[in-house]
Coordinates of N, CA and C in Angstrom, one line a residue:
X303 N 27.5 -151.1 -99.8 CA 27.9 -151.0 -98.4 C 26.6 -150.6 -97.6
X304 N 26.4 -150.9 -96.9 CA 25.1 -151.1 -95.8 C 25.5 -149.8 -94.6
X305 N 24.8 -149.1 -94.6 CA 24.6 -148.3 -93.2 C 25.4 -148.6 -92.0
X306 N 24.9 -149.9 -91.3 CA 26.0 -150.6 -90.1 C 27.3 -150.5 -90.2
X307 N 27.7 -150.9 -91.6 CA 29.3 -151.1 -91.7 C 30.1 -149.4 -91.4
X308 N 29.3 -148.4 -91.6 CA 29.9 -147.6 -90.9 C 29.9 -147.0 -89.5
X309 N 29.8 -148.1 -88.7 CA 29.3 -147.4 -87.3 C 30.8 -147.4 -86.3
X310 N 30.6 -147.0 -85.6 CA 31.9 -147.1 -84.4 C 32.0 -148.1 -83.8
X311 N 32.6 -149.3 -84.9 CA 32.8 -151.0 -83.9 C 33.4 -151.0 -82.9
X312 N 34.9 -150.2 -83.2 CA 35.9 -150.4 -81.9 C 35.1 -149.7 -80.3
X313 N 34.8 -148.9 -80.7 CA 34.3 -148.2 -79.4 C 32.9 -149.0 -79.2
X314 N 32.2 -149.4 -80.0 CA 31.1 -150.5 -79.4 C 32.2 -151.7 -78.8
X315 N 32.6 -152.1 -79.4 CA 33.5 -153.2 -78.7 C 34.4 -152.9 -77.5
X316 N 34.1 -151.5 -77.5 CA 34.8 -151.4 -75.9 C 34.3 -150.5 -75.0
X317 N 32.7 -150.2 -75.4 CA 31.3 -149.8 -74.3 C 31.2 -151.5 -74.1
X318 N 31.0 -152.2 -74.5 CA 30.7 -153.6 -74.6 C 30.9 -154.2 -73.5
X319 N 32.7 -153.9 -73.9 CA 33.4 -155.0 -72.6 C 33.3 -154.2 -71.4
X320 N 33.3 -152.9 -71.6 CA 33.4 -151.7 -70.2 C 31.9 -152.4 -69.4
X321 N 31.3 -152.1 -69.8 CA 29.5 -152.5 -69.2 C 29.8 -154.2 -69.0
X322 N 30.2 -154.6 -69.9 CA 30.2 -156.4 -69.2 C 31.2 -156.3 -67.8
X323 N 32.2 -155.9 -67.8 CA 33.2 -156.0 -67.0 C 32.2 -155.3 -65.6
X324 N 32.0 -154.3 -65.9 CA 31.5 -153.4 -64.4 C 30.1 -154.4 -64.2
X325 N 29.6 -155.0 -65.4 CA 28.1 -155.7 -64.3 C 28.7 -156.9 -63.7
X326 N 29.8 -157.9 -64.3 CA 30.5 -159.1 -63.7 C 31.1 -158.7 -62.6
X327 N 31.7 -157.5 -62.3 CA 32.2 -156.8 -60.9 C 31.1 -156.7 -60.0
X328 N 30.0 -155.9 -60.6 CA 28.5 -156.1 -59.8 C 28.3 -157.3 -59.4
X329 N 27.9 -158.2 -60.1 CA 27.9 -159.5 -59.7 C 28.8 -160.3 -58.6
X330 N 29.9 -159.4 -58.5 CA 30.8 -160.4 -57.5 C 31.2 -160.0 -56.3
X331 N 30.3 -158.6 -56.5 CA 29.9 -157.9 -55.2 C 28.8 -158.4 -54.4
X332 N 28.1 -158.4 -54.9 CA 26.8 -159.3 -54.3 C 27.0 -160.9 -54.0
X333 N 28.1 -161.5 -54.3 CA 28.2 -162.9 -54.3 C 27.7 -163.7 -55.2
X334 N 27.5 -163.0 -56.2 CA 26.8 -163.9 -57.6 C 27.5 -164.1 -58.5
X335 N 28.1 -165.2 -58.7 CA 28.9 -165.3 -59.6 C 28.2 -165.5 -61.0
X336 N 28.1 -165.2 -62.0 CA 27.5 -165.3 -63.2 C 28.2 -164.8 -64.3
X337 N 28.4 -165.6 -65.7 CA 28.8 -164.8 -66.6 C 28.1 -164.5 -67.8
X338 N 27.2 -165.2 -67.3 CA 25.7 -165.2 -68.7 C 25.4 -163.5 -69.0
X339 N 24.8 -163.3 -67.9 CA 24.5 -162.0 -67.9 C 24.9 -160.8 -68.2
X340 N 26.2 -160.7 -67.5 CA 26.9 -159.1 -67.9 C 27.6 -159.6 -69.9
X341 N 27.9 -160.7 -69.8 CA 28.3 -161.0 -71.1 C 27.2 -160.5 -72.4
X342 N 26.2 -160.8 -71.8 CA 24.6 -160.5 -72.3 C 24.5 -159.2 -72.4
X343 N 25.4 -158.4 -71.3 CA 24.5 -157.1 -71.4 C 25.6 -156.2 -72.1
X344 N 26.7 -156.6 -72.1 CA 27.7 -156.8 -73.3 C 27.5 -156.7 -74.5
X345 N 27.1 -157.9 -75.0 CA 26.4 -157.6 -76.1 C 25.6 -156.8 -77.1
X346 N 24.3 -156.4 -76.0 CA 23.4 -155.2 -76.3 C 24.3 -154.4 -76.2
X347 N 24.2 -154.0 -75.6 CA 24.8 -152.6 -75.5 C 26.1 -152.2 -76.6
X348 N 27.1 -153.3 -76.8 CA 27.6 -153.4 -78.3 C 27.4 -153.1 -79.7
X349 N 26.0 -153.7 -79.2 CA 24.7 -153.6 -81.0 C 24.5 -152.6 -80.7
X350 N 24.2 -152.0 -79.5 CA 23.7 -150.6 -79.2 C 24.5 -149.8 -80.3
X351 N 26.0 -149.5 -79.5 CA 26.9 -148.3 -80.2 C 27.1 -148.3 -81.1
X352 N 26.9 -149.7 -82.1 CA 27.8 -149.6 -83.5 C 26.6 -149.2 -83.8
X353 N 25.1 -149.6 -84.0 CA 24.6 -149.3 -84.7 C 23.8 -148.2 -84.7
X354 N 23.6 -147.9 -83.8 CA 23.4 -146.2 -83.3 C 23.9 -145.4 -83.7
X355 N 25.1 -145.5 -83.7 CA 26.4 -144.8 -83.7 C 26.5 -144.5 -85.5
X356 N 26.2 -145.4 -86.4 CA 26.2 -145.7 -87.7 C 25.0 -144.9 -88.1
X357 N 23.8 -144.3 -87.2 CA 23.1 -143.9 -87.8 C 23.0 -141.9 -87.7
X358 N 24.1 -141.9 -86.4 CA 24.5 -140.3 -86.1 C 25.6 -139.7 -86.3
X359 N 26.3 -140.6 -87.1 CA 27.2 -140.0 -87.9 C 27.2 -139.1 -89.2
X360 N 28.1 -138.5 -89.6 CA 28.2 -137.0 -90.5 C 28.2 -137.8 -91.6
X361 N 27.5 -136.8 -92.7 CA 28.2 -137.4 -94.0 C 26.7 -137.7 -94.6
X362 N 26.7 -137.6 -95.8 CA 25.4 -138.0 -96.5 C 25.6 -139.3 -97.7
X363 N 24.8 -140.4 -97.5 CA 25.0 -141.9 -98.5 C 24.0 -141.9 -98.5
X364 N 23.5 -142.8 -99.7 CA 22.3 -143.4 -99.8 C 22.0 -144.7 -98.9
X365 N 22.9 -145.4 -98.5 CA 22.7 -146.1 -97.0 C 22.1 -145.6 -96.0
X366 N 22.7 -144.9 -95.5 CA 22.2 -143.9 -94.3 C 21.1 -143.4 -94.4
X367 N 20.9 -142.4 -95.4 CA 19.7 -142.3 -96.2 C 18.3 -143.3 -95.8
X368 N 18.8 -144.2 -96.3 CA 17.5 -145.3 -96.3 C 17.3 -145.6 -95.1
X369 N 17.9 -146.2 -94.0 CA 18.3 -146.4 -92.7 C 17.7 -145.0 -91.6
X370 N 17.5 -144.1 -92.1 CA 17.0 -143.4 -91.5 C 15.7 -143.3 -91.7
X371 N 15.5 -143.1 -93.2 CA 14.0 -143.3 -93.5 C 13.0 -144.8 -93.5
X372 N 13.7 -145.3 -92.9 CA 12.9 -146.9 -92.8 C 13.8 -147.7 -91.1
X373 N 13.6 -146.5 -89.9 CA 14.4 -147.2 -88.7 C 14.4 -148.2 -88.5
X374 N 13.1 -149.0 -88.3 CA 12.4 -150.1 -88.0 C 13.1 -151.1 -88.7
X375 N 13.4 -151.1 -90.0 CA 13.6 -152.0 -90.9 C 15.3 -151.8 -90.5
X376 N 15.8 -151.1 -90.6 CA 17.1 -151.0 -90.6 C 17.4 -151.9 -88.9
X377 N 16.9 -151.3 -87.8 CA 17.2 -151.8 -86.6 C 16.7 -153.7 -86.3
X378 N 16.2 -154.1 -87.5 CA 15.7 -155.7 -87.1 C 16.9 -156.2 -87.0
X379 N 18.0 -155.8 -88.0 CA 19.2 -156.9 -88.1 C 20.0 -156.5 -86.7
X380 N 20.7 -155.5 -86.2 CA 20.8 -156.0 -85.3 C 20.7 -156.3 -83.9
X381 N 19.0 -156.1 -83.9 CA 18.0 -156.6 -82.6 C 18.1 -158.6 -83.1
X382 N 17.9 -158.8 -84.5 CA 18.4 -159.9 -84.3 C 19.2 -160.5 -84.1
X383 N 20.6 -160.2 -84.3 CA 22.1 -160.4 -83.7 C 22.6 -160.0 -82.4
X384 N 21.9 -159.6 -81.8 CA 21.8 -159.5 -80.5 C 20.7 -160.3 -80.0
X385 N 19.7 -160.9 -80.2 CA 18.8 -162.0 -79.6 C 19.7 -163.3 -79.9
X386 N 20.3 -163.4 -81.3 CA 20.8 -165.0 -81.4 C 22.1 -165.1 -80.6
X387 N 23.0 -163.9 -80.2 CA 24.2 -163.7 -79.5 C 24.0 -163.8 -77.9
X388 N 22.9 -163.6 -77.3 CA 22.1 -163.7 -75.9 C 21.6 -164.7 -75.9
X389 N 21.3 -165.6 -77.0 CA 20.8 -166.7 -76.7 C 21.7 -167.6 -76.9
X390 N 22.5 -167.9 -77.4 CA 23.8 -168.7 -77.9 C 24.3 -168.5 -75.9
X391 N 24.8 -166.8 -76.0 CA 25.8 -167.0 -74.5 C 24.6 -167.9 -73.2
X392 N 23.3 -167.6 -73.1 CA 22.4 -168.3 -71.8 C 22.3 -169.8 -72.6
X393 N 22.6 -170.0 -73.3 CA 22.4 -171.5 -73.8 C 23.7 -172.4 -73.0
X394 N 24.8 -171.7 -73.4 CA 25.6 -172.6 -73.3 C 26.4 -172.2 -71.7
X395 N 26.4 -171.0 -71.2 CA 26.8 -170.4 -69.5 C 26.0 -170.1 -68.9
X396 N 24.5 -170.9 -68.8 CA 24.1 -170.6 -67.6 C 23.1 -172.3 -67.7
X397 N 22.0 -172.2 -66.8 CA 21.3 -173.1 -66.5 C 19.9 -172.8 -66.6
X398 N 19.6 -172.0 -67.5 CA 18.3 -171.2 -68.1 C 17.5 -172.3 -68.8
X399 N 17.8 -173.2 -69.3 CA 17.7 -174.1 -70.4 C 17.4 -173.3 -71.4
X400 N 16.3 -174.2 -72.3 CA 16.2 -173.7 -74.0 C 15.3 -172.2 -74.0
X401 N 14.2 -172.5 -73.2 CA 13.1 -171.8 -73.5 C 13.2 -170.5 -72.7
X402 N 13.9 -170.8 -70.9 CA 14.6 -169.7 -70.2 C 15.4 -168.8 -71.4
X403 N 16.7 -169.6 -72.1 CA 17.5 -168.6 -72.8 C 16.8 -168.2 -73.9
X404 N 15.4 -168.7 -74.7 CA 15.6 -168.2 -75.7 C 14.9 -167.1 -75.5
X405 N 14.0 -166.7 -73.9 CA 13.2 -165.9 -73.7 C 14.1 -164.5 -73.4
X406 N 15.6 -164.9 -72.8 CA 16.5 -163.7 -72.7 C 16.9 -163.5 -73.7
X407 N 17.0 -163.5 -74.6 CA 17.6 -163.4 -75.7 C 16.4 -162.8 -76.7
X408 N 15.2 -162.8 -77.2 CA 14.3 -162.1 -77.6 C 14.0 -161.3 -76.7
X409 N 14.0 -160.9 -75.4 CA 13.7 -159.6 -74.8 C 14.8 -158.5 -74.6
X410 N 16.1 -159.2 -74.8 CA 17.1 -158.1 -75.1 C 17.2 -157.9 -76.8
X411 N 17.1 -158.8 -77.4 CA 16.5 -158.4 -79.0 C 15.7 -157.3 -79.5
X412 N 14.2 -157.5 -78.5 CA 13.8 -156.6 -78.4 C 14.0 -155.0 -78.0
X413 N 14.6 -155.0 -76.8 CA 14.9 -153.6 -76.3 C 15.7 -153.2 -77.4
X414 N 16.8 -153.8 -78.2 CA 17.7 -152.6 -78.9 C 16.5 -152.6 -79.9
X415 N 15.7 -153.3 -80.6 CA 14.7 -153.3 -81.7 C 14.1 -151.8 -81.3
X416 N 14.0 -152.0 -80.2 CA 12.9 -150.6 -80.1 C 14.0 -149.2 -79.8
X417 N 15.4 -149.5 -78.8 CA 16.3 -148.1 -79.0 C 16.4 -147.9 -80.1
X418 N 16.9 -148.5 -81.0 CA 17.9 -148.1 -82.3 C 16.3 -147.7 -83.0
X419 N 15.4 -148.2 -82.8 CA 14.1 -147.3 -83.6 C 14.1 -145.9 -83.3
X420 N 13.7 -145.9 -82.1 CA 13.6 -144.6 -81.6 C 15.3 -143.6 -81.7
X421 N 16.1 -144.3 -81.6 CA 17.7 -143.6 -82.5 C 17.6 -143.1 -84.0
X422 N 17.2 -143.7 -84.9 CA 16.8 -143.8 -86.1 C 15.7 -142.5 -86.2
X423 N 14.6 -142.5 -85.6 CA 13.8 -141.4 -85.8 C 14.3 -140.2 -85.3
X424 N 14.9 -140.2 -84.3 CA 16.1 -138.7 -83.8 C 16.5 -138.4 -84.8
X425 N 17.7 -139.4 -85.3 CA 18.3 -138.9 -86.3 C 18.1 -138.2 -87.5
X426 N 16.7 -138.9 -88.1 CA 16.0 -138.1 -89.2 C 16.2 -136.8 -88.8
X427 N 16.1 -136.1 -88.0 CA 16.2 -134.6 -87.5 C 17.3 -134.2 -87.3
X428 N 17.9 -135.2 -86.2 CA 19.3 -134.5 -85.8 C 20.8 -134.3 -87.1
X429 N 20.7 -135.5 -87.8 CA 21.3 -135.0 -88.4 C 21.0 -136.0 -89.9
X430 N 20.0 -135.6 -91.0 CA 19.8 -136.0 -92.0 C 21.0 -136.4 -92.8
X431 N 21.1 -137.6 -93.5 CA 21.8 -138.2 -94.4 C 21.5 -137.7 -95.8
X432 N 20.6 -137.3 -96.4 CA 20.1 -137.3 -97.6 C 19.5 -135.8 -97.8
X433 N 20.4 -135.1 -98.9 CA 19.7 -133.4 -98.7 C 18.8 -133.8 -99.6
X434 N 17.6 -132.8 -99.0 CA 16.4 -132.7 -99.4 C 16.2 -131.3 -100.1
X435 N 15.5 -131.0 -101.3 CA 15.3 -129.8 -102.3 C 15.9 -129.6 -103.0

């Protein structure tokens, strides 16, 4: 069992839709209708919680464990699942074309690549997975 699989899906799935819904409201405040975007920012922010969330929770495994001690590595998979999930939604609802979407979709890849890193090294401290001595 992998580190991720214990993280807070439901409540990522519904920071997710909370932040998509309030930036599509933003959006339709301003007269912009768009659904690329808040859908987009939906997404991150989804990868955000579960897997954040999977790495500040109680409890000691050798998942977690590893995942703490290797952030970087742990946070690729889902900075990548959030670049192909942002690129898939600007691919097919908006008018970005290929290279537009695939550029939004690797820069929000990136940003969670680097929170969930820097999440990951907090946690080594805030709350270790693995006793040590």
């Amino acid at each position: 069992m992998s580190a991720a699989s214990e993280g807070p899906w439901a409540l990522a799935l519904a920071g997710g839709a909370t932040v998509g819904l309030a930036d599509f409201a933003l959006h339709l405040l301003g007269w912009h209708l768009s659904l690329a975007a808040p859908i987009a920012l939906g997404l991150s922010v989804f990868f955000l919680i579960g897997a954040g969330g999977a790495l500040l929770r109680r409890g000691h495994d050798r998942a977690r464990a590893w995942a703490q001690a290797h952030p970087w590595s742990y946070a690729a998979v889902p900075a990548a699942g959030t670049a192909l999930t942002v690129f898939a939604t600007y691919v097919f609802l908006s008018g970005h074309g290929l290279f537009g979407s695939m550029w939004e979709g690797l820069s929000d890849g990136l940003g969670v690549l680097v929170l969930l890193g820097i999440i990951g090294y907090v946690a080594r401290g805030v709350r270790p997975a693995a006793r040590r001595g």
